[in-house]
Coordinates of C-alpha atoms in Angstrom, one line a residue:
M1 CA -141.1 -39.9 16.3
S2 CA -139.9 -41.4 19.8
E3 CA -142.6 -43.9 20.9
E4 CA -141.4 -42.7 24.2
I5 CA -143.7 -39.1 24.1
P6 CA -146.6 -37.9 22.0
E7 CA -146.2 -36.1 18.9
Y8 CA -147.5 -33.1 20.4
I9 CA -146.7 -31.3 24.0
H10 CA -149.9 -28.7 23.9
H11 CA -149.0 -26.7 21.2
Y12 CA -145.8 -27.6 20.4
K13 CA -144.8 -30.5 17.7
I14 CA -142.1 -32.8 18.5
N15 CA -140.0 -32.5 15.0
G16 CA -137.3 -35.1 16.4
V17 CA -134.4 -36.0 18.9
I18 CA -131.3 -33.6 19.4
G19 CA -129.6 -35.9 21.6
S20 CA -129.8 -37.8 25.2
G21 CA -128.1 -38.0 28.2
A22 CA -128.1 -39.9 31.4
F23 CA -131.1 -38.0 32.5
A24 CA -133.0 -37.0 30.0
T25 CA -133.5 -36.5 25.9
V26 CA -133.8 -33.2 24.0
Y27 CA -136.0 -32.7 21.3
K28 CA -136.5 -30.3 18.6
A29 CA -140.2 -28.8 19.0
Y30 CA -142.1 -26.3 16.5
N31 CA -144.6 -23.6 17.9
P32 CA -146.8 -22.8 14.9
E33 CA -148.5 -20.0 17.2
L34 CA -145.4 -18.2 17.9
R35 CA -143.5 -19.8 14.4
R36 CA -140.5 -20.1 16.1
L37 CA -138.8 -23.5 17.1
F38 CA -137.5 -24.8 21.2
A39 CA -135.8 -27.4 22.4
I40 CA -137.9 -29.8 24.7
K41 CA -135.9 -31.7 27.3
C42 CA -137.9 -34.6 28.4
F43 CA -137.1 -35.8 32.1
K44 CA -138.6 -39.7 32.5
K45 CA -139.6 -39.8 36.1
S46 CA -138.8 -43.5 36.4
N47 CA -135.1 -42.0 35.9
L48 CA -135.3 -39.6 39.0
K49 CA -134.7 -42.7 41.5
N50 CA -134.1 -40.4 44.8
S51 CA -133.9 -37.6 46.3
K52 CA -130.3 -36.6 45.0
E53 CA -131.6 -36.8 41.3
E54 CA -134.8 -34.9 42.4
E55 CA -132.6 -32.1 43.6
T56 CA -130.4 -32.1 40.6
F57 CA -133.9 -31.9 38.1
Q58 CA -134.8 -29.0 40.2
R59 CA -131.9 -27.2 40.8
E60 CA -131.7 -27.1 37.0
I61 CA -135.2 -25.6 36.5
D62 CA -134.5 -23.5 39.4
T63 CA -131.6 -21.7 38.0
M64 CA -133.0 -21.4 34.3
A65 CA -135.8 -19.8 35.6
Y66 CA -134.2 -17.6 37.9
M67 CA -131.3 -16.4 35.3
D68 CA -132.3 -13.7 32.5
H69 CA -129.2 -12.6 30.4
P70 CA -128.7 -13.6 26.8
G71 CA -125.9 -15.7 27.3
L72 CA -128.1 -18.1 29.3
V73 CA -130.6 -20.5 27.5
K74 CA -134.1 -19.4 29.1
L75 CA -136.4 -21.8 30.2
H76 CA -140.0 -20.9 28.9
N77 CA -142.4 -23.2 29.7
I78 CA -142.6 -26.6 32.2
F79 CA -145.3 -29.3 31.6
E80 CA -145.9 -32.6 33.3
D81 CA -147.7 -35.6 32.4
E82 CA -148.3 -39.2 33.9
N83 CA -144.7 -40.2 32.9
N84 CA -142.5 -37.3 32.3
F85 CA -141.4 -33.5 32.8
Y86 CA -141.0 -31.6 30.1
L87 CA -139.0 -28.3 29.9
V88 CA -139.3 -26.0 27.0
L89 CA -136.0 -23.9 26.2
D90 CA -134.2 -22.1 23.8
Y91 CA -133.4 -24.1 20.4
C92 CA -129.9 -23.4 19.3
A93 CA -129.2 -24.6 16.2
G94 CA -125.7 -24.5 16.1
G95 CA -125.4 -27.6 18.2
E96 CA -122.5 -27.9 20.8
L97 CA -119.3 -25.3 20.7
F98 CA -117.5 -28.4 20.9
D99 CA -118.3 -29.8 17.8
Y100 CA -117.8 -26.4 16.4
I101 CA -114.1 -26.5 17.6
L102 CA -113.6 -30.0 16.3
K103 CA -115.0 -29.0 12.7
K104 CA -112.9 -26.1 12.6
K105 CA -109.5 -26.9 14.2
R106 CA -109.5 -24.7 16.5
L107 CA -110.4 -20.7 16.1
D108 CA -108.9 -17.8 15.6
E109 CA -108.1 -15.3 18.4
H110 CA -110.4 -12.7 17.0
T111 CA -113.3 -14.6 16.8
A112 CA -112.2 -16.5 20.0
A113 CA -112.6 -13.4 21.8
L114 CA -115.9 -12.0 20.4
V115 CA -117.6 -15.8 21.7
F116 CA -115.6 -16.0 25.3
K117 CA -116.5 -12.7 25.9
Q118 CA -120.1 -13.4 25.8
I119 CA -119.3 -16.7 28.0
V120 CA -117.4 -15.0 31.2
S121 CA -120.3 -12.3 30.6
A122 CA -122.7 -14.8 31.4
I123 CA -120.9 -16.3 34.3
S124 CA -120.1 -13.2 35.5
Y125 CA -123.7 -12.9 35.9
C126 CA -124.4 -16.0 37.4
H127 CA -121.9 -15.6 39.9
S128 CA -123.7 -12.1 40.9
F129 CA -126.8 -13.9 42.2
G130 CA -124.7 -16.6 43.9
I131 CA -124.7 -19.4 41.7
A132 CA -122.0 -21.3 40.1
H133 CA -122.3 -23.2 37.0
R134 CA -119.5 -26.3 38.2
D135 CA -119.8 -27.9 34.9
L136 CA -118.5 -25.7 32.6
K137 CA -117.3 -27.3 29.2
P138 CA -117.6 -26.9 25.5
E139 CA -120.5 -29.5 25.4
N140 CA -122.3 -26.9 27.7
I141 CA -121.9 -24.0 25.5
L142 CA -124.4 -24.1 22.6
I143 CA -124.6 -22.1 19.5
D144 CA -127.6 -20.3 18.4
K145 CA -126.0 -18.3 15.6
F146 CA -122.7 -18.2 15.2
P147 CA -120.7 -16.5 17.1
K148 CA -124.0 -16.0 19.7
V149 CA -123.4 -19.1 22.4
M150 CA -125.4 -19.3 25.1
I151 CA -124.7 -21.8 28.4
S152 CA -126.9 -24.3 29.3
D153 CA -127.2 -27.4 31.4
F154 CA -127.2 -26.1 35.1
G155 CA -127.9 -29.2 36.8
L156 CA -124.7 -29.5 38.5
C157 CA -124.9 -25.9 39.7
G158 CA -124.1 -24.9 43.2
Y159 CA -125.9 -22.1 45.0
L160 CA -123.5 -19.9 47.0
K161 CA -124.2 -18.5 50.6
E162 CA -122.6 -16.0 52.8
S163 CA -119.1 -17.3 53.8
T164 CA -120.0 -20.8 52.9
L165 CA -117.7 -23.0 50.7
M166 CA -118.5 -26.3 48.5
S167 CA -117.2 -30.0 49.1
T168 CA -119.3 -32.0 46.6
F169 CA -117.0 -32.9 43.8
V170 CA -119.3 -32.3 40.3
G171 CA -118.2 -31.7 36.7
S172 CA -115.9 -33.1 34.2
P173 CA -112.4 -34.1 35.4
I174 CA -110.7 -32.5 32.4
Y175 CA -112.2 -28.8 33.2
T176 CA -112.2 -29.4 36.9
A177 CA -110.3 -27.0 39.0
P178 CA -107.5 -29.0 41.3
E179 CA -108.9 -28.3 44.8
C180 CA -112.3 -29.9 43.6
L181 CA -110.6 -33.2 42.3
Q182 CA -108.4 -33.3 45.9
N183 CA -111.5 -33.0 47.5
Q184 CA -110.9 -29.7 49.3
E185 CA -113.9 -27.1 50.5
Y186 CA -113.8 -24.4 47.4
D187 CA -115.3 -21.6 45.9
G188 CA -117.5 -22.4 42.9
R189 CA -116.9 -18.9 41.5
L190 CA -113.4 -19.7 41.3
S191 CA -113.6 -23.4 39.9
D192 CA -115.6 -21.7 37.2
I193 CA -112.5 -19.5 36.4
W194 CA -109.9 -22.3 36.2
S195 CA -113.1 -24.2 33.9
L196 CA -112.7 -21.1 32.1
G197 CA -109.6 -20.8 31.3
V198 CA -109.3 -24.4 30.1
I199 CA -112.3 -23.8 27.6
L200 CA -110.1 -20.9 26.4
F201 CA -107.1 -22.8 25.5
G202 CA -109.3 -25.4 24.0
M203 CA -110.9 -22.5 21.9
V204 CA -107.6 -21.1 20.5
T205 CA -105.4 -24.2 20.2
G206 CA -108.1 -26.8 19.1
E207 CA -106.6 -29.5 22.2
H208 CA -106.8 -30.0 26.0
P209 CA -103.9 -28.6 27.9
W210 CA -103.9 -32.0 29.5
K211 CA -102.9 -35.2 28.5
T212 CA -106.0 -37.1 28.7
N213 CA -105.0 -40.2 27.2
N214 CA -103.4 -41.0 30.8
T215 CA -105.4 -40.1 33.8
A216 CA -102.6 -40.4 35.9
I217 CA -100.8 -38.0 34.0
M218 CA -103.3 -35.8 33.8
L219 CA -104.0 -35.5 37.1
K220 CA -100.7 -35.0 38.1
Q221 CA -100.6 -31.6 35.4
I222 CA -103.9 -30.3 36.5
Y223 CA -102.7 -30.3 40.2
N224 CA -100.0 -28.6 39.1
A225 CA -100.9 -26.6 36.2
D226 CA -98.7 -28.3 34.1
F227 CA -99.2 -27.6 30.5
T228 CA -97.3 -25.8 27.4
Y229 CA -98.6 -23.3 24.7
P230 CA -98.4 -23.5 21.3
S231 CA -96.2 -20.8 20.0
Y232 CA -98.5 -19.6 17.6
L233 CA -100.7 -18.2 20.4
S234 CA -100.1 -14.0 21.1
N235 CA -98.4 -13.5 24.5
D236 CA -101.6 -11.6 25.5
V237 CA -103.8 -14.6 25.2
K238 CA -101.4 -16.7 27.3
E239 CA -101.1 -14.0 29.5
L240 CA -105.3 -14.6 30.2
I241 CA -105.1 -18.3 29.8
G242 CA -102.2 -18.5 33.0
S243 CA -104.2 -15.8 35.1
M244 CA -107.4 -18.6 35.3
L245 CA -105.1 -21.6 35.8
K246 CA -103.5 -21.0 39.2
V247 CA -103.3 -24.0 41.5
D248 CA -104.5 -21.4 44.4
P249 CA -107.9 -20.2 43.8
L250 CA -107.1 -17.0 45.3
E251 CA -104.4 -16.2 42.6
R252 CA -106.8 -16.7 39.8
K253 CA -108.1 -12.8 38.4
S254 CA -111.7 -12.6 38.6
L255 CA -114.4 -12.3 36.2
E256 CA -114.3 -8.5 36.5
N257 CA -110.2 -7.8 35.5
I258 CA -111.3 -10.8 32.9
L259 CA -113.6 -8.8 30.9
K260 CA -111.0 -5.3 31.0
N261 CA -108.2 -7.6 29.8
D262 CA -106.6 -6.1 26.3
W263 CA -106.9 -9.5 24.3
F264 CA -110.7 -8.7 24.0
D265 CA -109.7 -6.0 21.7
N266 CA -109.5 -9.1 19.3
E267 CA -113.4 -9.3 18.6
K268 CA -113.2 -5.6 16.8
K269 CA -111.2 -8.1 14.2
S270 CA -113.5 -11.0 14.1
P271 CA -114.7 -11.3 10.6
F272 CA -118.3 -12.3 12.4
S273 CA -118.0 -8.5 14.4
T274 CA -119.6 -7.0 10.9
S275 CA -122.1 -9.3 10.3
M276 CA -125.8 -8.3 11.5
V277 CA -125.3 -11.1 14.7
G278 CA -121.6 -9.5 15.3
K279 CA -122.7 -5.7 15.4
K280 CA -125.8 -6.9 18.0
L281 CA -123.4 -8.8 20.2
L282 CA -121.0 -5.3 19.9
T283 CA -123.9 -3.3 20.7
R284 CA -126.4 -4.9 22.6
E285 CA -126.6 -3.3 26.5
E286 CA -125.1 -6.0 28.7
P287 CA -126.2 -6.4 32.1
E288 CA -124.0 -4.5 34.5
V289 CA -122.2 -6.8 36.8
P290 CA -120.5 -5.3 39.1
E291 CA -117.8 -7.2 41.7
I292 CA -120.0 -7.9 44.6
Q293 CA -118.9 -9.3 48.0
M294 CA -120.4 -12.2 49.2
S295 CA -122.3 -10.8 52.0
A296 CA -124.6 -8.8 49.3
L297 CA -125.7 -12.4 47.9
A298 CA -128.4 -12.5 49.6
E299 CA -129.9 -9.1 49.0
Q300 CA -129.1 -9.7 45.0
S301 CA -131.1 -13.4 45.2
R302 CA -133.9 -11.2 46.8
C303 CA -133.9 -8.6 43.8
A304 CA -136.5 -9.3 41.2
S305 CA -136.1 -6.1 39.1
K306 CA -133.9 -7.3 36.8
L307 CA -135.8 -10.6 36.2
R308 CA -138.4 -11.6 34.2
F309 CA -140.8 -13.1 36.5
D310 CA -141.5 -14.3 40.2
H311 CA -138.6 -16.2 41.0
N312 CA -140.0 -19.4 43.6
I313 CA -140.3 -22.5 42.4
V314 CA -142.6 -25.2 44.0
S315 CA -140.6 -28.3 43.3
P316 CA -142.3 -30.9 41.5
F317 CA -141.4 -33.3 44.2
T318 CA -143.4 -31.4 46.7
N319 CA -146.9 -29.1 47.8
D320 CA -144.9 -27.2 50.3
F321 CA -144.1 -23.3 49.1
S322 CA -141.5 -21.9 50.8
P323 CA -139.2 -19.5 49.2
R324 CA -136.0 -19.7 49.8
M325 CA -133.4 -16.9 51.0
Y326 CA -130.4 -17.8 48.8
Q327 CA -131.7 -19.5 46.4
P328 CA -134.5 -19.2 43.6
H329 CA -137.2 -21.3 43.6
L330 CA -140.3 -20.5 41.2
V331 CA -143.5 -19.1 42.2
M332 CA -145.8 -21.5 39.4
K333 CA -146.3 -25.2 39.7
L334 CA -146.3 -25.2 35.8
K335 CA -148.2 -28.4 35.6
C336 CA -150.7 -29.8 32.5
D337 CA -153.3 -32.5 32.7
S338 CA -152.0 -34.0 29.5
P339 CA -149.5 -33.1 26.7
K340 CA -151.9 -33.2 24.3
P341 CA -152.9 -30.0 22.1
L342 CA -155.7 -27.7 23.9
C343 CA -158.8 -27.2 22.0
A344 CA -159.8 -24.4 24.4
K345 CA -157.9 -21.5 24.9
Q346 CA -156.4 -21.7 28.5
S347 CA -153.5 -21.2 30.5
V348 CA -151.2 -24.0 31.3
F349 CA -150.0 -22.0 34.6
K350 CA -151.5 -23.0 37.7
K351 CA -150.5 -20.6 40.6
A352 CA -149.2 -22.1 43.7
G353 CA -148.8 -18.6 45.8
T354 CA -146.6 -15.6 45.6
S355 CA -143.5 -14.4 47.9
L356 CA -144.0 -11.0 49.6
S357 CA -140.5 -10.3 48.9
M358 CA -140.7 -10.6 45.2
Q359 CA -144.0 -9.7 43.6
R360 CA -144.7 -9.5 40.2
Q361 CA -143.1 -6.4 37.9
M362 CA -144.8 -7.3 34.8
S363 CA -146.2 -3.1 34.5
S364 CA -143.2 -2.3 32.4
L365 CA -142.4 -5.5 30.5
S366 CA -144.5 -6.7 27.4
K367 CA -146.0 -10.3 27.1
S368 CA -143.3 -11.4 24.9
A369 CA -140.6 -10.8 27.8
Y370 CA -141.8 -13.3 30.1
S371 CA -142.7 -16.6 29.7
F372 CA -146.3 -16.7 30.1
I373 CA -147.7 -18.4 27.0
E374 CA -151.8 -18.7 26.8
L375 CA -152.3 -22.0 24.8

């Protein structure tokens, strides 16, 4: 047990460390009332030393609370004590897709199609609400129960405003689009599509398309989309990868057209498609995500009918409540006085305010469908 956090965070019993990064440590936790495992992401307040780091943390909270899609890791709860913030998230027992690919060497195209379709669907959903991930890579794709995957780590995501390009370079160079590496203004949605192309290449080959042991050569390859395909790949997957790895962002295939690609017919031939998990993936209703124009993003961002709860977060770093028009911002100040378990049954949430444009729409939702957990 780590000495940095208590054994219990309310009714969540900490069961060990899953992993750690520059800003946070992730723990496995069990809630006996719900009989379910969760991941608790612990941010030390002392590590958030400036407004930029606070913004990164806040951005991750905003996005995970705002989004509701089976292919995205969900935020179920958030607490704070004197030393830390605690984000209660979906627990994905299968670990990272990156490690799975290393273990299996590569995925056959049938299984890769089944997995990649989930990833593209989830990112298409994010884009429809004006959110670009900007750090897509196999390490940020978690396995629930294979082949079910979920995208995580939205700390570097960007909010898209109408007719606005981004200029900040973020993400991992191997998966980053050339326009980002060259410090050009870029559309975060189109840079995500490039990253998806690199991910798919890695899934079906077990390798990167670039020579990563030499930075200068790697950058030159990325700038020119200079790579070769192994001979065992089908022409269909080569065409699909190539349609995403275009140097000119405007030439990259849209997510809508990617999802229509005939290569995805391979998923029906995957051995996992006949499993219980596979059946759910093939038959469940996914949110319809039409290709929309940037002018519609503000309207989409204000639409709460598809979402589980209010989407105007009060930042942990301010007491102000000012809903943002173009990007999510939750309505709750989610705070507890102590991470120890409560004796009396009470809510861990304290309401800070409600946006008139985002009234709670709970009448048609069961209690199990949203994130308010009474302790």
